[in-house]
Coordinates of C-alpha atoms and ligand atoms in Angstrom, one line a residue:
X1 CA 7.7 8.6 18.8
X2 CA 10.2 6.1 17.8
X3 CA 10.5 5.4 13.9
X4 CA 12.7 2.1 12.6
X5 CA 13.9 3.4 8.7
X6 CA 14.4 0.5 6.7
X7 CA 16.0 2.0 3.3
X8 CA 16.3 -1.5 1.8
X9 CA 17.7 -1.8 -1.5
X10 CA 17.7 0.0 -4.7
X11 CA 16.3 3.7 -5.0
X12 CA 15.1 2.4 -1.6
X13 CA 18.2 4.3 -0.1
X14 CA 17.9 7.1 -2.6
X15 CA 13.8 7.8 -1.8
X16 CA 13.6 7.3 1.8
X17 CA 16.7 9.6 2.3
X18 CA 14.7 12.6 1.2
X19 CA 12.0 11.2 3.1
X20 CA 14.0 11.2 6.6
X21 CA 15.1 15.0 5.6
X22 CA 11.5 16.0 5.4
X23 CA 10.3 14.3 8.9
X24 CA 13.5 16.0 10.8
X25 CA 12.2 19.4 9.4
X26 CA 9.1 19.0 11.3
X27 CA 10.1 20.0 14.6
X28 CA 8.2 16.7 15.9
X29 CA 10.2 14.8 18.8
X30 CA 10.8 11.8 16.6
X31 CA 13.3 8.8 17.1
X32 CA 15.0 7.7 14.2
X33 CA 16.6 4.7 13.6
X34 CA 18.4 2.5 10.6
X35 CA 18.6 -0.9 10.2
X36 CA 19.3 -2.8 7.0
X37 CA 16.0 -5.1 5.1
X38 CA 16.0 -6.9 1.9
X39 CA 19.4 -8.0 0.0
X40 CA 21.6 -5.4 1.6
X41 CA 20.7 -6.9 4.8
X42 CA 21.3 -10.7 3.0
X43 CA 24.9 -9.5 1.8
X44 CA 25.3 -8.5 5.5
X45 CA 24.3 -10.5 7.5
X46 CA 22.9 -13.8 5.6
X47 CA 19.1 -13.4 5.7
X48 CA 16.4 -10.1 4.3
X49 CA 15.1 -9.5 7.5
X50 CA 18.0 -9.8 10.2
X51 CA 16.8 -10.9 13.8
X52 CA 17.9 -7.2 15.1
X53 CA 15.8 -5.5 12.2
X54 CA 12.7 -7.2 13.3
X55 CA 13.3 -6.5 16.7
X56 CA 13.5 -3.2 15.8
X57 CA 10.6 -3.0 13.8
X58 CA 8.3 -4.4 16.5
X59 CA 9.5 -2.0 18.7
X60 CA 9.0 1.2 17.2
X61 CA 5.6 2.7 16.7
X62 CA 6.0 2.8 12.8
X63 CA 8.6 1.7 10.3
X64 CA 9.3 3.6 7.6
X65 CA 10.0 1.5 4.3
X66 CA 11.9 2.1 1.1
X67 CA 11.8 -1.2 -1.4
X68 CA 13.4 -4.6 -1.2
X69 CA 15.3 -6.6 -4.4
X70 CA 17.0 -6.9 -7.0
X71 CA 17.7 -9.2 -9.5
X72 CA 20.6 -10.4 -9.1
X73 CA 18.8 -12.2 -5.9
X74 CA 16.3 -14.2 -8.1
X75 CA 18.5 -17.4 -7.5
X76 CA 18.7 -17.5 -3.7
X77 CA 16.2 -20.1 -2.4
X78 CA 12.4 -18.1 -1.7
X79 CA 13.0 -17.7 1.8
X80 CA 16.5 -16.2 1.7
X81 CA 14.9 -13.3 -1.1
X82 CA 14.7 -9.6 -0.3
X83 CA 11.0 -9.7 -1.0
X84 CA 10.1 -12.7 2.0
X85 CA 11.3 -9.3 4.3
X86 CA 8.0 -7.4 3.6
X87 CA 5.8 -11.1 3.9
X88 CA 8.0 -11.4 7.8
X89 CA 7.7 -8.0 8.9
X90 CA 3.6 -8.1 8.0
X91 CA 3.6 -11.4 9.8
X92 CA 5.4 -10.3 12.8
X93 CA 3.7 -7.2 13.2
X94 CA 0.5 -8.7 12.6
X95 CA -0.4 -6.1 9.5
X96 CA -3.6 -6.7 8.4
X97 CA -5.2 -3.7 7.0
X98 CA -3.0 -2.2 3.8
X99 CA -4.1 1.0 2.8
X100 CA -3.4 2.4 -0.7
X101 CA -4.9 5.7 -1.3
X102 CA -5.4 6.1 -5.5
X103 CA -5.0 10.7 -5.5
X104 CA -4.7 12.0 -9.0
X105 CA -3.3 15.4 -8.5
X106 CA -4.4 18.2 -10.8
X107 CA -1.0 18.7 -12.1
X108 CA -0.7 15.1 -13.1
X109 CA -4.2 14.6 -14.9
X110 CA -2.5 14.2 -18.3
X111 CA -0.3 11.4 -17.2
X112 CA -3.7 9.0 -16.4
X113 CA -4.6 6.9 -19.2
X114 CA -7.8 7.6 -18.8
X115 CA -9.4 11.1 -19.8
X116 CA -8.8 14.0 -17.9
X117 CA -12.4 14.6 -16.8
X118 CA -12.7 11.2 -15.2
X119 CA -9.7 11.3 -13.0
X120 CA -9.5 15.1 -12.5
X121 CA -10.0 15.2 -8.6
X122 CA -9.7 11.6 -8.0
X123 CA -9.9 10.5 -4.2
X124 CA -10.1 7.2 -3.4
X125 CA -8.6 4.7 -0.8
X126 CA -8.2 0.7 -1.5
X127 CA -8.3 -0.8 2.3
X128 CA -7.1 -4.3 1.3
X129 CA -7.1 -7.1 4.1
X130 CA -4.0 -8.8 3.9
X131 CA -3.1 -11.5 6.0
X132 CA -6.5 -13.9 4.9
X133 CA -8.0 -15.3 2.0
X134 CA -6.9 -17.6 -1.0
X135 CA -3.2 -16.2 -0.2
X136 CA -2.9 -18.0 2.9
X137 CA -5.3 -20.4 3.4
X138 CA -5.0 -24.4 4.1
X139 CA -5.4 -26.9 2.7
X140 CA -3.5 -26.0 -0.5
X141 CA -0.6 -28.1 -2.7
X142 CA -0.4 -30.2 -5.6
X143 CA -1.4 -33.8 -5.9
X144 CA -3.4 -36.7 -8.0
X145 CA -7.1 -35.1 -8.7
X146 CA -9.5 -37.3 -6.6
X147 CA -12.8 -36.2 -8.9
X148 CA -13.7 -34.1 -11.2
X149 CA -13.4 -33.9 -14.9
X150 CA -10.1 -35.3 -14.8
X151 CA -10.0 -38.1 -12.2
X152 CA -6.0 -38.9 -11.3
X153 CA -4.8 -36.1 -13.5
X154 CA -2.2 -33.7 -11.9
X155 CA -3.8 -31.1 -9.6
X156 CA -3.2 -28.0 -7.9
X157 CA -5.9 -26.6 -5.1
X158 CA -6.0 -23.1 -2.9
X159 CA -8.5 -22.9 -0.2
X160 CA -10.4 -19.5 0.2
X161 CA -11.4 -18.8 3.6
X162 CA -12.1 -16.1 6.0
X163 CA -13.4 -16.1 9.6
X164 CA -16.0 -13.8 11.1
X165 CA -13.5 -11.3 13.3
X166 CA -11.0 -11.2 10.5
X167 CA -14.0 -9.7 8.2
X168 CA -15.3 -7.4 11.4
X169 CA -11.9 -6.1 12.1
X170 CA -11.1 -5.4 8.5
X171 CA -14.6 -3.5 8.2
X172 CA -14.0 -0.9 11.5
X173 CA -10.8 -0.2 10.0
X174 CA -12.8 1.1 6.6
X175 CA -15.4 2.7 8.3
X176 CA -14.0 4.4 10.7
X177 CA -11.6 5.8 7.7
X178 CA -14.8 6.4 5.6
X179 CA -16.3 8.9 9.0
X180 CA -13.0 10.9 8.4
X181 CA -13.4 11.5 4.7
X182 CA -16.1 11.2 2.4
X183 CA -18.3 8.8 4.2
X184 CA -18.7 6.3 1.7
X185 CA -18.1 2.5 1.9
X186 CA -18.0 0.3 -1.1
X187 CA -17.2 -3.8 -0.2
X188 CA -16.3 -5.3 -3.3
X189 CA -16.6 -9.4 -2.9
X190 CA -18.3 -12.1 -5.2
X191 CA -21.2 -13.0 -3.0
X192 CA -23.1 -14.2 -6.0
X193 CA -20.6 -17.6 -6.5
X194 CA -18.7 -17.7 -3.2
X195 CA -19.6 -18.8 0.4
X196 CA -16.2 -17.0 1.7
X197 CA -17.8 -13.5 0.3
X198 CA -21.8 -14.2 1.3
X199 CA -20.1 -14.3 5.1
X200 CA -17.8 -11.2 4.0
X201 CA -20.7 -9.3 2.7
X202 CA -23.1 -10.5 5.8
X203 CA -20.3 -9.2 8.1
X204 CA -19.5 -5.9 6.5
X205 CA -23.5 -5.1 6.3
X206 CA -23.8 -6.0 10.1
X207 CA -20.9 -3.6 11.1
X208 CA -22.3 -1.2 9.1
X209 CA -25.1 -1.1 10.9
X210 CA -22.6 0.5 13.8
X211 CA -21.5 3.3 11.2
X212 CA -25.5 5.4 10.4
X213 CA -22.9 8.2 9.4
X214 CA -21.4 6.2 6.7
X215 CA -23.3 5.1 3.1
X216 CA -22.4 1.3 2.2
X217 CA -22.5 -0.3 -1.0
X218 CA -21.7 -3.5 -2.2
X219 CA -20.6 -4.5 -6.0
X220 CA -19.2 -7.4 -6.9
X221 CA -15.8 -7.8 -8.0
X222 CA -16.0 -8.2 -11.9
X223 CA -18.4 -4.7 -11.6
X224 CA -16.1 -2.7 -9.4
X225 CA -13.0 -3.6 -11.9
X226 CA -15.4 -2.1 -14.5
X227 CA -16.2 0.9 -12.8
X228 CA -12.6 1.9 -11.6
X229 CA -12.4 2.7 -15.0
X230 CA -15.8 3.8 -16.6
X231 CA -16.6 6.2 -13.2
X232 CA -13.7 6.2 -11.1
X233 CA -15.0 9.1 -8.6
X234 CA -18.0 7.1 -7.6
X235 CA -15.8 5.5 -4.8
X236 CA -14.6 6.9 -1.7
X237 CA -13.5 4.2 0.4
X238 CA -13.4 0.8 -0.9
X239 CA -12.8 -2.2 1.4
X240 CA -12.1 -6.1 -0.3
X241 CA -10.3 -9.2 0.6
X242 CA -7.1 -10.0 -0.1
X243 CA -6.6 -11.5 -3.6
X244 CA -9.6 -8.9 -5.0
X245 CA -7.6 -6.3 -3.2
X246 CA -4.2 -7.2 -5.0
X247 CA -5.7 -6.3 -8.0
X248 CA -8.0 -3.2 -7.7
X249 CA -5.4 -1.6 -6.0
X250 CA -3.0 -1.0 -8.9
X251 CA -5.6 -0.8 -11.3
X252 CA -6.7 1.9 -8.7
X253 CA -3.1 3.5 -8.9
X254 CA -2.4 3.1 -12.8
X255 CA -5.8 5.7 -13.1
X256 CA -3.1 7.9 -11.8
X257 CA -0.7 7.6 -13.8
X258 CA 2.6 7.2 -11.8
X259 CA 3.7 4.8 -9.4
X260 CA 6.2 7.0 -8.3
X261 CA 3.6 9.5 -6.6
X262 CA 2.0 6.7 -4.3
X263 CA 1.7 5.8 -0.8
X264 CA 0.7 2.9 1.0
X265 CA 0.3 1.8 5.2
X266 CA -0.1 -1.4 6.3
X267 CA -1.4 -1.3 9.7
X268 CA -2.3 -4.1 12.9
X269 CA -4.4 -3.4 15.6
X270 CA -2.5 -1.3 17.7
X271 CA -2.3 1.4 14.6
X272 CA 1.4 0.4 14.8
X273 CA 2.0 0.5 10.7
X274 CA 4.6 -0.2 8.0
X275 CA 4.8 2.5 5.4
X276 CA 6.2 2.2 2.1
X277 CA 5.8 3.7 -1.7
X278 CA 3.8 1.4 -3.5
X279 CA 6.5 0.5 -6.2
X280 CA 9.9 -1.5 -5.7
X281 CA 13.0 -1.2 -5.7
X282 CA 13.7 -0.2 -9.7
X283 CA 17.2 -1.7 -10.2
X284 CA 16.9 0.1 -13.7
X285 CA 17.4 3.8 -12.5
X286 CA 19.1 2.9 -9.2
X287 CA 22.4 5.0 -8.3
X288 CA 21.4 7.4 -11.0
X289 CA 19.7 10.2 -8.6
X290 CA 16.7 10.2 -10.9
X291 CA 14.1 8.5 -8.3
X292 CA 10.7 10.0 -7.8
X293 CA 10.6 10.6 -3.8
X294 CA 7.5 11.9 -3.4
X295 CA 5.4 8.2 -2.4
X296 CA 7.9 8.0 0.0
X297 CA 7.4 11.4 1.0
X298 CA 3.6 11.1 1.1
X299 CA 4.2 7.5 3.0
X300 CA 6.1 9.4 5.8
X301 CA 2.6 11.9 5.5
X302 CA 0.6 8.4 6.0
X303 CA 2.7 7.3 8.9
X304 CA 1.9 10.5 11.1
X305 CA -1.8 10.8 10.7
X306 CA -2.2 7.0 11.3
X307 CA 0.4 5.6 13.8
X308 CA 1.5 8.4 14.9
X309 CA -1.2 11.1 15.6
X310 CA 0.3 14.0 13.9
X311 CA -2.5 15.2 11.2
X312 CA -1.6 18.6 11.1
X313 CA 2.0 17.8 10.3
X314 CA 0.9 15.2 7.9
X315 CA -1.0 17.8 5.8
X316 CA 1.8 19.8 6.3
X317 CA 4.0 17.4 4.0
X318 CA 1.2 16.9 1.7
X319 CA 1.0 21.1 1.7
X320 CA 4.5 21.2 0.2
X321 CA 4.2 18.5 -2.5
X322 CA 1.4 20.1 -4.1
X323 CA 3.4 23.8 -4.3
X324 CA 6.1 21.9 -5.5
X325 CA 3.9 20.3 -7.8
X326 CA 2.2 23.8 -8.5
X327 CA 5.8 24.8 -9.5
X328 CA 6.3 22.4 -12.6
X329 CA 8.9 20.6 -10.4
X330 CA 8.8 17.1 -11.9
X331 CA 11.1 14.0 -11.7
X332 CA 11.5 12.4 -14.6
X333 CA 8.8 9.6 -14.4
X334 CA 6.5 12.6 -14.5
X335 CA 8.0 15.1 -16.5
X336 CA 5.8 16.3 -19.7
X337 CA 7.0 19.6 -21.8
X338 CA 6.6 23.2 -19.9
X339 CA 8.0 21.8 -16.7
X340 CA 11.5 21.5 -14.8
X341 CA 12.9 18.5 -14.6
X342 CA 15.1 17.7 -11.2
X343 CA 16.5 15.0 -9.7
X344 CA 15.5 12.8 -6.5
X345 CA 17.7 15.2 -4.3
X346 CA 16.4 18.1 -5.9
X347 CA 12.6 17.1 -5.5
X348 CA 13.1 16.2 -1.9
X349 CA 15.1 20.0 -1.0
X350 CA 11.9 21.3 -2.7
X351 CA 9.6 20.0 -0.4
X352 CA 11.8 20.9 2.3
X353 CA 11.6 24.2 1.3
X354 CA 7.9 24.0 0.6
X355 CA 7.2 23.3 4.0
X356 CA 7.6 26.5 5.5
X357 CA 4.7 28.8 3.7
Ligands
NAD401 P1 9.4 -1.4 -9.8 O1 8.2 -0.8 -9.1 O2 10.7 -1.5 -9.0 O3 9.7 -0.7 -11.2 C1 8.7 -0.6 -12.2 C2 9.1 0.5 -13.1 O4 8.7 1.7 -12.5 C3 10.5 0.7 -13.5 O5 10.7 1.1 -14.8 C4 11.1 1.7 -12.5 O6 12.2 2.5 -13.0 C5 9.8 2.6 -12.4 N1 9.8 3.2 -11.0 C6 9.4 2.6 -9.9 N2 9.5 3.4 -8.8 C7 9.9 4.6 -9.3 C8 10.2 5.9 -8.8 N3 10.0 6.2 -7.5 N4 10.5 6.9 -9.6 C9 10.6 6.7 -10.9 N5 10.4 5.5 -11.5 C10 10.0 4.5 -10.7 O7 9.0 -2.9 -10.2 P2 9.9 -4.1 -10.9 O8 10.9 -3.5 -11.8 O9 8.9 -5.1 -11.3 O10 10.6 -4.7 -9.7 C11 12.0 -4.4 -9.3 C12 12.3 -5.1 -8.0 O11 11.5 -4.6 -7.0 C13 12.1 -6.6 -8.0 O12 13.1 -7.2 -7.3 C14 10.7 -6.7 -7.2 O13 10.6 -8.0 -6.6 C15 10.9 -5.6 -6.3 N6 9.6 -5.1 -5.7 C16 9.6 -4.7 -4.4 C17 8.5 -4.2 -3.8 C18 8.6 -3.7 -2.4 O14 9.7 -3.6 -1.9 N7 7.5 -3.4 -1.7 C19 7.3 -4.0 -4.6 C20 7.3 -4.4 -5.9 C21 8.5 -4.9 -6.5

């Protein structure tokens, strides 16, 4: 099982250093191996994602990704920025399902915005496609309008489009992950104004028909954003397109509370995935040891029960950060009065520990 490790740049190092400890503890037969991503990899050798990094990454069976950027990049031209790294590497690979689970652990309750009872428990995975929609499609630019209220006024357009086996392909990827949890599919879309989401919806409720195990639902877009947040444990899986899935999935992980606790996987069609915490690179606490490692942690949990087959070491990790949870360890993102507060080093030795019962 060969893993690339792209650190990247900021806590990036910091996080997916614990991370790496964690998987070597396992006793798994796994291949590790560095390469730089991002701005590091731009300050050495003149581009984010280096020829030998991709190659890298398309070899292994999963990569395993801290953040890209910082600010003092901002100026480069876009293609040259630590964040185009993440857009190459999906592209490459040919990621197309991103995964974002939204757990609110039973230590952590009080750090949700929302009350306690609504979140308390809170289990729910975001399956975003994300290599379609508005984001990508053509035509798109800026020009003289042709119509409209505004005949020859300045312009800009987007096209929204999806095709049939994009839809299909992004809908056995949510059921088939809704038959291994609570069996529950929710499709958000906006069927009700857009021809793109009537064919999404039409799609999802024909390969449903391929899933009798599985409960789907369908709520429109403006509904589910309300619901995340007046009855958040309705939904089990939810699966949406890619602009819709931008945005429920960190409203989805603010019910939570921290950023620092969550995973994500983006994953192509050979199960071959990129996993990464869902926050960046924090330039603000970098160097200072003070990083929350666990969604990095949690990401390496993702990356064995998805790409590479290993559940039972997968709950293993997951095992450990609730004890250390359960302990009152807590970095400072999620510290609150009564509990310890350690470092990213500290966290990450915890878990460590906290794998062996
Ligand atoms: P960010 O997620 O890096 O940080 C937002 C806030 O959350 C900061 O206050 C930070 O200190 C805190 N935070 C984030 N992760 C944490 C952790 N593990 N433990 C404790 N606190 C944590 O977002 P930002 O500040 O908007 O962006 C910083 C840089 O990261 C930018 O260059 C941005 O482009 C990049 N970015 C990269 C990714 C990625 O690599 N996938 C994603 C988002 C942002």
């Amino acid at each position: 099982m060969k893993i690339a490790v792209l650190p990247g740049d900021g806590i990036g190092t910091e996080i997916v250093a614990e991370a790496v400890k964690v998987l070597k503890a396992l006793d798994l037969k796994l291949e590790l191996e560095e390469a730089p991503v991002g701005g590091t990899a731009y300050d050495q050798h003149g581009h984010p994602l280096p020829e030998a990094t991709l190659k890298l990454a398309q070899a292994a069976d999963a990569v395993l990704f801290g953040a890209v950027g910082d600010w003092k990049y901002d100026k480069l031209e876009r293609a040259l920025r630590p964040e185009q790294a993440i857009l190459g590497l999906r592209k490459h690979m040919g990621l197309f399902a991103n995964f974002r689970p939204a757990i609110c652990y039973e230590q952590l309750t009080h750090a949700s915005s929302l009350k306690p009872e609504l979140v308390a428990g809170l289990d729910i995975l975001i399956i975003r496609e994300l290599t379609g929609d508005i984001y990508f499609g053509q035509p798109r630019g800026r020009r003289q309008a042709p119509d409209g209220h505004f005949p020859g006024a300045e312009e800009a357009f987007d096209t929204m489009r999806y095709t049939r086996p994009e839809i299909e392909r992004i809908a056995h990827v949510a059921f088939q992950a809704a038959q291994k949890r609570g069996k529950h599919v929710t499709s958000v879309d906006k069927a009700n104004v857009l021809e793109t989401f009537q064919l999404w919806k039409d799609v999802v409720t024909e390969v449903g028909q391929q899933y009798p195990d599985v409960k789907l639902d369908h709520m429109y877009v403006d509904n589910a954003a309300m619901q995340l947040v007046k009855a958040p444990k309705f939904f089990d899986v939810v699966v949406t397109g890619n602009m819709f899935g931008d945005i429920l999935s960190d409203e989805a992980a603010m019910l939570t509370g921290s950023i620092g606790m969550l995973p994500s996987a983006s994953l192509n069609s050979n199960r071959q995935g990129l996993y990464e915490p869902s926050h960046g690179s924090a330039p603000d606490i970098a160097g200072k040891g003070v990083a929350n490692p666990l969604a990095t942690i949690l990401s390496a949990a993702m990356m064995l029960r998805f790409s590479l087959n290993q559940p039972e070491a997968a709950e293993r990790i997951e095992t450990a950060v609730k004890k250390v949870l359960a302990q009152g360890l807590r970095t400072p993102d999620i510290y609150s009065e009564g509990t310890t507060k350690v470092g990213t080093r500290e966290m990450g030795e915890a878990v460590l520990k906290a794998l062996t019962p």
